């Protein structure tokens, strides 16, 4: 994989969760369902239902057990719910990025992999692979960009085009698990 996970913004496109004040697991355990969901809504891209359903598994001993409860929600979710979650994610270096319509989290994540500074050739390659992937599967390519760089992302996009739909749904959920875990580790203290 690409570069190691960066926990904080280094001023050069590194990751930052400054828009979410840190909360402790202990504090999160005391919140009602609505407050818990509001506090962690960012963990799963435009899909607070995952966080809301995990609330029932409280109390959590750690960020890891909280995240495991959220992943159990995803495991139990219907295929339709999983596809809705996958489709809530933006294309990498896609239309939403160009129009500056990404969530703060997606914007920082894409910038951490240099996707906000593509050469014209790189942009053309991302555009072509995004289009091919979306045509083949009907949803955007998902990868934890914070654990990759431009080259490894492009390589994975090309390689995963040969997978079947069920494999790609499973791979997307795995990658969403990595994305959400890093988001939670940045925002929640132990």
PDB file of C-alpha atoms in Angstrom:
ATOM      1  CA  UNK A   1       0.000   0.000   0.000  1.00  0.00           C
ATOM      2  CA  UNK A   2       0.886   3.645  -0.213  1.00  0.00           C
ATOM      3  CA  UNK A   3       1.854   6.181   2.421  1.00  0.00           C
ATOM      4  CA  UNK A   4       1.220   5.561   6.083  1.00  0.00           C
ATOM      5  CA  UNK A   5      -1.849   6.987   7.773  1.00  0.00           C
ATOM      6  CA  UNK A   6      -1.395  10.591   8.867  1.00  0.00           C
ATOM      7  CA  UNK A   7      -3.295  11.510  12.003  1.00  0.00           C
ATOM      8  CA  UNK A   8      -3.085  15.285  11.733  1.00  0.00           C
ATOM      9  CA  UNK A   9      -2.654  17.992   9.108  1.00  0.00           C
ATOM     10  CA  UNK A  10       0.981  18.759   8.489  1.00  0.00           C
ATOM     11  CA  UNK A  11       0.188  21.825   6.384  1.00  0.00           C
ATOM     12  CA  UNK A  12       0.918  19.928   3.172  1.00  0.00           C
ATOM     13  CA  UNK A  13      -2.357  18.143   2.527  1.00  0.00           C
ATOM     14  CA  UNK A  14      -2.191  15.784   5.496  1.00  0.00           C
ATOM     15  CA  UNK A  15      -5.309  14.643   7.299  1.00  0.00           C
ATOM     16  CA  UNK A  16      -7.174  16.823   9.756  1.00  0.00           C
ATOM     17  CA  UNK A  17     -10.330  16.299  11.776  1.00  0.00           C
ATOM     18  CA  UNK A  18     -10.414  19.865  13.072  1.00  0.00           C
ATOM     19  CA  UNK A  19     -14.075  20.226  12.117  1.00  0.00           C
ATOM     20  CA  UNK A  20     -15.027  17.635  14.754  1.00  0.00           C
ATOM     21  CA  UNK A  21     -14.075  18.362  18.357  1.00  0.00           C
ATOM     22  CA  UNK A  22     -12.597  15.266  19.995  1.00  0.00           C
ATOM     23  CA  UNK A  23     -14.989  13.223  22.115  1.00  0.00           C
ATOM     24  CA  UNK A  24     -14.132  10.410  24.479  1.00  0.00           C
ATOM     25  CA  UNK A  25     -15.631   6.945  24.224  1.00  0.00           C
ATOM     26  CA  UNK A  26     -16.849   7.458  27.789  1.00  0.00           C
ATOM     27  CA  UNK A  27     -18.737  10.626  26.790  1.00  0.00           C
ATOM     28  CA  UNK A  28     -20.171   8.987  23.674  1.00  0.00           C
ATOM     29  CA  UNK A  29     -21.492   6.124  25.813  1.00  0.00           C
ATOM     30  CA  UNK A  30     -23.615   8.614  27.787  1.00  0.00           C
ATOM     31  CA  UNK A  31     -25.271  10.250  24.775  1.00  0.00           C
ATOM     32  CA  UNK A  32     -28.795   9.480  23.662  1.00  0.00           C
ATOM     33  CA  UNK A  33     -29.303   7.975  20.201  1.00  0.00           C
ATOM     34  CA  UNK A  34     -29.808  11.321  18.434  1.00  0.00           C
ATOM     35  CA  UNK A  35     -26.803  13.025  20.062  1.00  0.00           C
ATOM     36  CA  UNK A  36     -24.598   9.964  19.434  1.00  0.00           C
ATOM     37  CA  UNK A  37     -25.610   9.905  15.767  1.00  0.00           C
ATOM     38  CA  UNK A  38     -25.063  13.647  15.411  1.00  0.00           C
ATOM     39  CA  UNK A  39     -21.637  13.450  17.072  1.00  0.00           C
ATOM     40  CA  UNK A  40     -20.406  10.677  14.755  1.00  0.00           C
ATOM     41  CA  UNK A  41     -22.442  11.322  11.588  1.00  0.00           C
ATOM     42  CA  UNK A  42     -19.242  11.860   9.572  1.00  0.00           C
ATOM     43  CA  UNK A  43     -17.869   8.338  10.115  1.00  0.00           C
ATOM     44  CA  UNK A  44     -19.805   6.791   7.215  1.00  0.00           C
ATOM     45  CA  UNK A  45     -20.151   9.047   4.175  1.00  0.00           C
ATOM     46  CA  UNK A  46     -23.601  10.691   4.219  1.00  0.00           C
ATOM     47  CA  UNK A  47     -24.979   7.556   5.917  1.00  0.00           C
ATOM     48  CA  UNK A  48     -25.677   8.280   9.608  1.00  0.00           C
ATOM     49  CA  UNK A  49     -27.954   5.220   9.796  1.00  0.00           C
ATOM     50  CA  UNK A  50     -24.887   3.034  10.421  1.00  0.00           C
ATOM     51  CA  UNK A  51     -23.903   5.042  13.507  1.00  0.00           C
ATOM     52  CA  UNK A  52     -27.508   5.277  14.696  1.00  0.00           C
ATOM     53  CA  UNK A  53     -28.040   1.499  14.556  1.00  0.00           C
ATOM     54  CA  UNK A  54     -24.740   0.839  16.370  1.00  0.00           C
ATOM     55  CA  UNK A  55     -25.926   2.938  19.328  1.00  0.00           C
ATOM     56  CA  UNK A  56     -27.841  -0.111  20.612  1.00  0.00           C
ATOM     57  CA  UNK A  57     -24.530  -1.931  21.245  1.00  0.00           C
ATOM     58  CA  UNK A  58     -23.361   0.593  23.867  1.00  0.00           C
ATOM     59  CA  UNK A  59     -21.483   0.826  26.131  1.00  0.00           C
ATOM     60  CA  UNK A  60     -18.284   0.650  24.131  1.00  0.00           C
ATOM     61  CA  UNK A  61     -14.958  -0.141  25.789  1.00  0.00           C
ATOM     62  CA  UNK A  62     -12.886   1.528  23.060  1.00  0.00           C
ATOM     63  CA  UNK A  63     -12.956   3.127  19.625  1.00  0.00           C
ATOM     64  CA  UNK A  64     -12.200  -0.315  18.233  1.00  0.00           C
ATOM     65  CA  UNK A  65     -15.229  -1.953  19.875  1.00  0.00           C
ATOM     66  CA  UNK A  66     -17.417   0.954  18.776  1.00  0.00           C
ATOM     67  CA  UNK A  67     -16.185   0.554  15.208  1.00  0.00           C
ATOM     68  CA  UNK A  68     -16.714  -3.223  15.386  1.00  0.00           C
ATOM     69  CA  UNK A  69     -20.344  -2.595  16.375  1.00  0.00           C
ATOM     70  CA  UNK A  70     -20.733  -0.288  13.383  1.00  0.00           C
ATOM     71  CA  UNK A  71     -19.247  -2.912  11.076  1.00  0.00           C
ATOM     72  CA  UNK A  72     -21.654  -5.496  12.543  1.00  0.00           C
ATOM     73  CA  UNK A  73     -24.471  -3.141  11.513  1.00  0.00           C
ATOM     74  CA  UNK A  74     -23.072  -3.167   7.977  1.00  0.00           C
ATOM     75  CA  UNK A  75     -22.704  -6.944   7.975  1.00  0.00           C
ATOM     76  CA  UNK A  76     -26.388  -7.266   8.927  1.00  0.00           C
ATOM     77  CA  UNK A  77     -27.553  -4.601   6.462  1.00  0.00           C
ATOM     78  CA  UNK A  78     -29.508  -5.472   3.354  1.00  0.00           C
ATOM     79  CA  UNK A  79     -27.805  -5.398  -0.023  1.00  0.00           C
ATOM     80  CA  UNK A  80     -29.917  -2.328  -0.851  1.00  0.00           C
ATOM     81  CA  UNK A  81     -28.628  -0.509   2.257  1.00  0.00           C
ATOM     82  CA  UNK A  82     -25.034  -1.505   1.462  1.00  0.00           C
ATOM     83  CA  UNK A  83     -25.404  -0.234  -2.100  1.00  0.00           C
ATOM     84  CA  UNK A  84     -26.907   3.037  -0.834  1.00  0.00           C
ATOM     85  CA  UNK A  85     -23.878   3.486   1.447  1.00  0.00           C
ATOM     86  CA  UNK A  86     -21.471   2.715  -1.391  1.00  0.00           C
ATOM     87  CA  UNK A  87     -23.286   5.100  -3.737  1.00  0.00           C
ATOM     88  CA  UNK A  88     -23.117   7.866  -1.103  1.00  0.00           C
ATOM     89  CA  UNK A  89     -19.348   8.007  -1.692  1.00  0.00           C
ATOM     90  CA  UNK A  90     -17.978  10.391  -4.312  1.00  0.00           C
ATOM     91  CA  UNK A  91     -15.888   9.324  -7.275  1.00  0.00           C
ATOM     92  CA  UNK A  92     -12.189   9.829  -6.688  1.00  0.00           C
ATOM     93  CA  UNK A  93     -11.108  13.081  -8.372  1.00  0.00           C
ATOM     94  CA  UNK A  94     -14.613  13.171  -9.855  1.00  0.00           C
ATOM     95  CA  UNK A  95     -17.377  15.690 -10.484  1.00  0.00           C
ATOM     96  CA  UNK A  96     -18.080  16.395  -6.805  1.00  0.00           C
ATOM     97  CA  UNK A  97     -14.399  17.167  -6.184  1.00  0.00           C
ATOM     98  CA  UNK A  98     -14.251  19.507  -9.168  1.00  0.00           C
ATOM     99  CA  UNK A  99     -17.447  21.266  -8.059  1.00  0.00           C
ATOM    100  CA  UNK A 100     -16.089  21.451  -4.490  1.00  0.00           C
ATOM    101  CA  UNK A 101     -19.088  19.469  -3.212  1.00  0.00           C
ATOM    102  CA  UNK A 102     -17.213  16.854  -1.178  1.00  0.00           C
ATOM    103  CA  UNK A 103     -17.753  16.413   2.541  1.00  0.00           C
ATOM    104  CA  UNK A 104     -14.921  17.877   4.612  1.00  0.00           C
ATOM    105  CA  UNK A 105     -13.726  14.335   5.346  1.00  0.00           C
ATOM    106  CA  UNK A 106     -13.663  13.223   1.695  1.00  0.00           C
ATOM    107  CA  UNK A 107     -11.973  16.454   0.650  1.00  0.00           C
ATOM    108  CA  UNK A 108      -9.173  15.994   3.204  1.00  0.00           C
ATOM    109  CA  UNK A 109      -8.812  12.302   2.381  1.00  0.00           C
ATOM    110  CA  UNK A 110      -8.563  12.883  -1.368  1.00  0.00           C
ATOM    111  CA  UNK A 111      -6.079  15.716  -0.810  1.00  0.00           C
ATOM    112  CA  UNK A 112      -3.948  13.440   1.405  1.00  0.00           C
ATOM    113  CA  UNK A 113      -3.401  11.176  -1.617  1.00  0.00           C
ATOM    114  CA  UNK A 114      -2.706  14.106  -3.945  1.00  0.00           C
ATOM    115  CA  UNK A 115      -5.975  13.725  -5.847  1.00  0.00           C
ATOM    116  CA  UNK A 116      -6.517  17.478  -5.671  1.00  0.00           C
ATOM    117  CA  UNK A 117      -3.268  18.055  -7.616  1.00  0.00           C
ATOM    118  CA  UNK A 118      -3.522  15.730 -10.609  1.00  0.00           C
ATOM    119  CA  UNK A 119      -1.712  16.344 -13.868  1.00  0.00           C
ATOM    120  CA  UNK A 120      -3.956  16.477 -16.960  1.00  0.00           C
ATOM    121  CA  UNK A 121      -2.869  12.921 -17.848  1.00  0.00           C
ATOM    122  CA  UNK A 122      -3.616  11.634 -14.336  1.00  0.00           C
ATOM    123  CA  UNK A 123      -6.991  13.372 -14.340  1.00  0.00           C
ATOM    124  CA  UNK A 124      -7.844  11.786 -17.710  1.00  0.00           C
ATOM    125  CA  UNK A 125      -6.882   8.347 -16.369  1.00  0.00           C
ATOM    126  CA  UNK A 126      -8.989   8.786 -13.212  1.00  0.00           C
ATOM    127  CA  UNK A 127     -11.915  10.024 -15.323  1.00  0.00           C
ATOM    128  CA  UNK A 128     -11.695   7.049 -17.707  1.00  0.00           C
ATOM    129  CA  UNK A 129     -11.362   4.478 -14.912  1.00  0.00           C
ATOM    130  CA  UNK A 130     -14.187   6.068 -12.880  1.00  0.00           C
ATOM    131  CA  UNK A 131     -16.446   5.914 -15.949  1.00  0.00           C
ATOM    132  CA  UNK A 132     -15.515   2.306 -16.737  1.00  0.00           C
ATOM    133  CA  UNK A 133     -15.971   1.212 -13.129  1.00  0.00           C
ATOM    134  CA  UNK A 134     -19.324   2.989 -12.743  1.00  0.00           C
ATOM    135  CA  UNK A 135     -20.557   1.535 -16.034  1.00  0.00           C
ATOM    136  CA  UNK A 136     -19.535  -1.985 -15.012  1.00  0.00           C
ATOM    137  CA  UNK A 137     -20.787  -1.962 -11.407  1.00  0.00           C
ATOM    138  CA  UNK A 138     -23.271   0.908 -11.082  1.00  0.00           C
ATOM    139  CA  UNK A 139     -21.482   2.459  -8.121  1.00  0.00           C
ATOM    140  CA  UNK A 140     -18.250   4.391  -7.517  1.00  0.00           C
ATOM    141  CA  UNK A 141     -14.872   2.788  -6.892  1.00  0.00           C
ATOM    142  CA  UNK A 142     -14.115   2.807  -3.156  1.00  0.00           C
ATOM    143  CA  UNK A 143     -10.648   2.623  -1.638  1.00  0.00           C
ATOM    144  CA  UNK A 144      -9.190   4.002   1.569  1.00  0.00           C
ATOM    145  CA  UNK A 145      -7.165   6.772  -0.068  1.00  0.00           C
ATOM    146  CA  UNK A 146      -5.401   7.616   3.190  1.00  0.00           C
ATOM    147  CA  UNK A 147      -3.608   4.274   2.938  1.00  0.00           C
ATOM    148  CA  UNK A 148      -2.700   4.731  -0.735  1.00  0.00           C
ATOM    149  CA  UNK A 149      -1.185   7.162  -3.199  1.00  0.00           C
ATOM    150  CA  UNK A 150      -2.226   8.132  -6.740  1.00  0.00           C
ATOM    151  CA  UNK A 151      -0.300   5.313  -8.388  1.00  0.00           C
ATOM    152  CA  UNK A 152      -1.623   2.551  -6.121  1.00  0.00           C
ATOM    153  CA  UNK A 153      -5.184   3.880  -6.435  1.00  0.00           C
ATOM    154  CA  UNK A 154      -5.012   3.862 -10.235  1.00  0.00           C
ATOM    155  CA  UNK A 155      -3.496   0.374 -10.180  1.00  0.00           C
ATOM    156  CA  UNK A 156      -6.277  -0.913  -7.904  1.00  0.00           C
ATOM    157  CA  UNK A 157      -8.979   0.729 -10.032  1.00  0.00           C
ATOM    158  CA  UNK A 158      -7.706  -0.990 -13.158  1.00  0.00           C
ATOM    159  CA  UNK A 159      -7.255  -4.370 -11.441  1.00  0.00           C
ATOM    160  CA  UNK A 160     -10.648  -4.388  -9.726  1.00  0.00           C
ATOM    161  CA  UNK A 161     -12.489  -3.790 -13.008  1.00  0.00           C
ATOM    162  CA  UNK A 162     -12.101  -7.525 -13.675  1.00  0.00           C
ATOM    163  CA  UNK A 163     -13.910  -8.512 -10.441  1.00  0.00           C
ATOM    164  CA  UNK A 164     -17.543  -9.602 -10.284  1.00  0.00           C
ATOM    165  CA  UNK A 165     -20.194  -7.389  -8.669  1.00  0.00           C
ATOM    166  CA  UNK A 166     -20.468  -9.388  -5.428  1.00  0.00           C
ATOM    167  CA  UNK A 167     -16.692  -9.214  -4.928  1.00  0.00           C
ATOM    168  CA  UNK A 168     -16.710  -5.462  -5.516  1.00  0.00           C
ATOM    169  CA  UNK A 169     -19.570  -4.867  -3.082  1.00  0.00           C
ATOM    170  CA  UNK A 170     -17.608  -6.831  -0.462  1.00  0.00           C
ATOM    171  CA  UNK A 171     -14.388  -4.957  -1.312  1.00  0.00           C
ATOM    172  CA  UNK A 172     -16.188  -1.596  -1.103  1.00  0.00           C
ATOM    173  CA  UNK A 173     -17.572  -2.456   2.350  1.00  0.00           C
ATOM    174  CA  UNK A 174     -14.092  -3.536   3.494  1.00  0.00           C
ATOM    175  CA  UNK A 175     -12.629  -0.236   2.267  1.00  0.00           C
ATOM    176  CA  UNK A 176     -15.471   1.745   3.888  1.00  0.00           C
ATOM    177  CA  UNK A 177     -14.575  -0.065   7.104  1.00  0.00           C
ATOM    178  CA  UNK A 178     -10.988   1.190   6.840  1.00  0.00           C
ATOM    179  CA  UNK A 179     -12.129   4.729   5.996  1.00  0.00           C
ATOM    180  CA  UNK A 180     -14.587   4.894   8.892  1.00  0.00           C
ATOM    181  CA  UNK A 181     -12.128   3.420  11.383  1.00  0.00           C
ATOM    182  CA  UNK A 182      -9.510   6.052  10.549  1.00  0.00           C
ATOM    183  CA  UNK A 183     -12.141   8.791  10.810  1.00  0.00           C
ATOM    184  CA  UNK A 184     -13.190   7.536  14.245  1.00  0.00           C
ATOM    185  CA  UNK A 185      -9.608   7.126  15.469  1.00  0.00           C
ATOM    186  CA  UNK A 186      -8.966  10.755  14.530  1.00  0.00           C
ATOM    187  CA  UNK A 187     -12.084  12.097  16.234  1.00  0.00           C
ATOM    188  CA  UNK A 188     -12.591   9.939  19.327  1.00  0.00           C
ATOM    189  CA  UNK A 189     -10.251   9.713  22.296  1.00  0.00           C
ATOM    190  CA  UNK A 190      -9.950   6.611  24.456  1.00  0.00           C
TER     191      UNK A 190
END
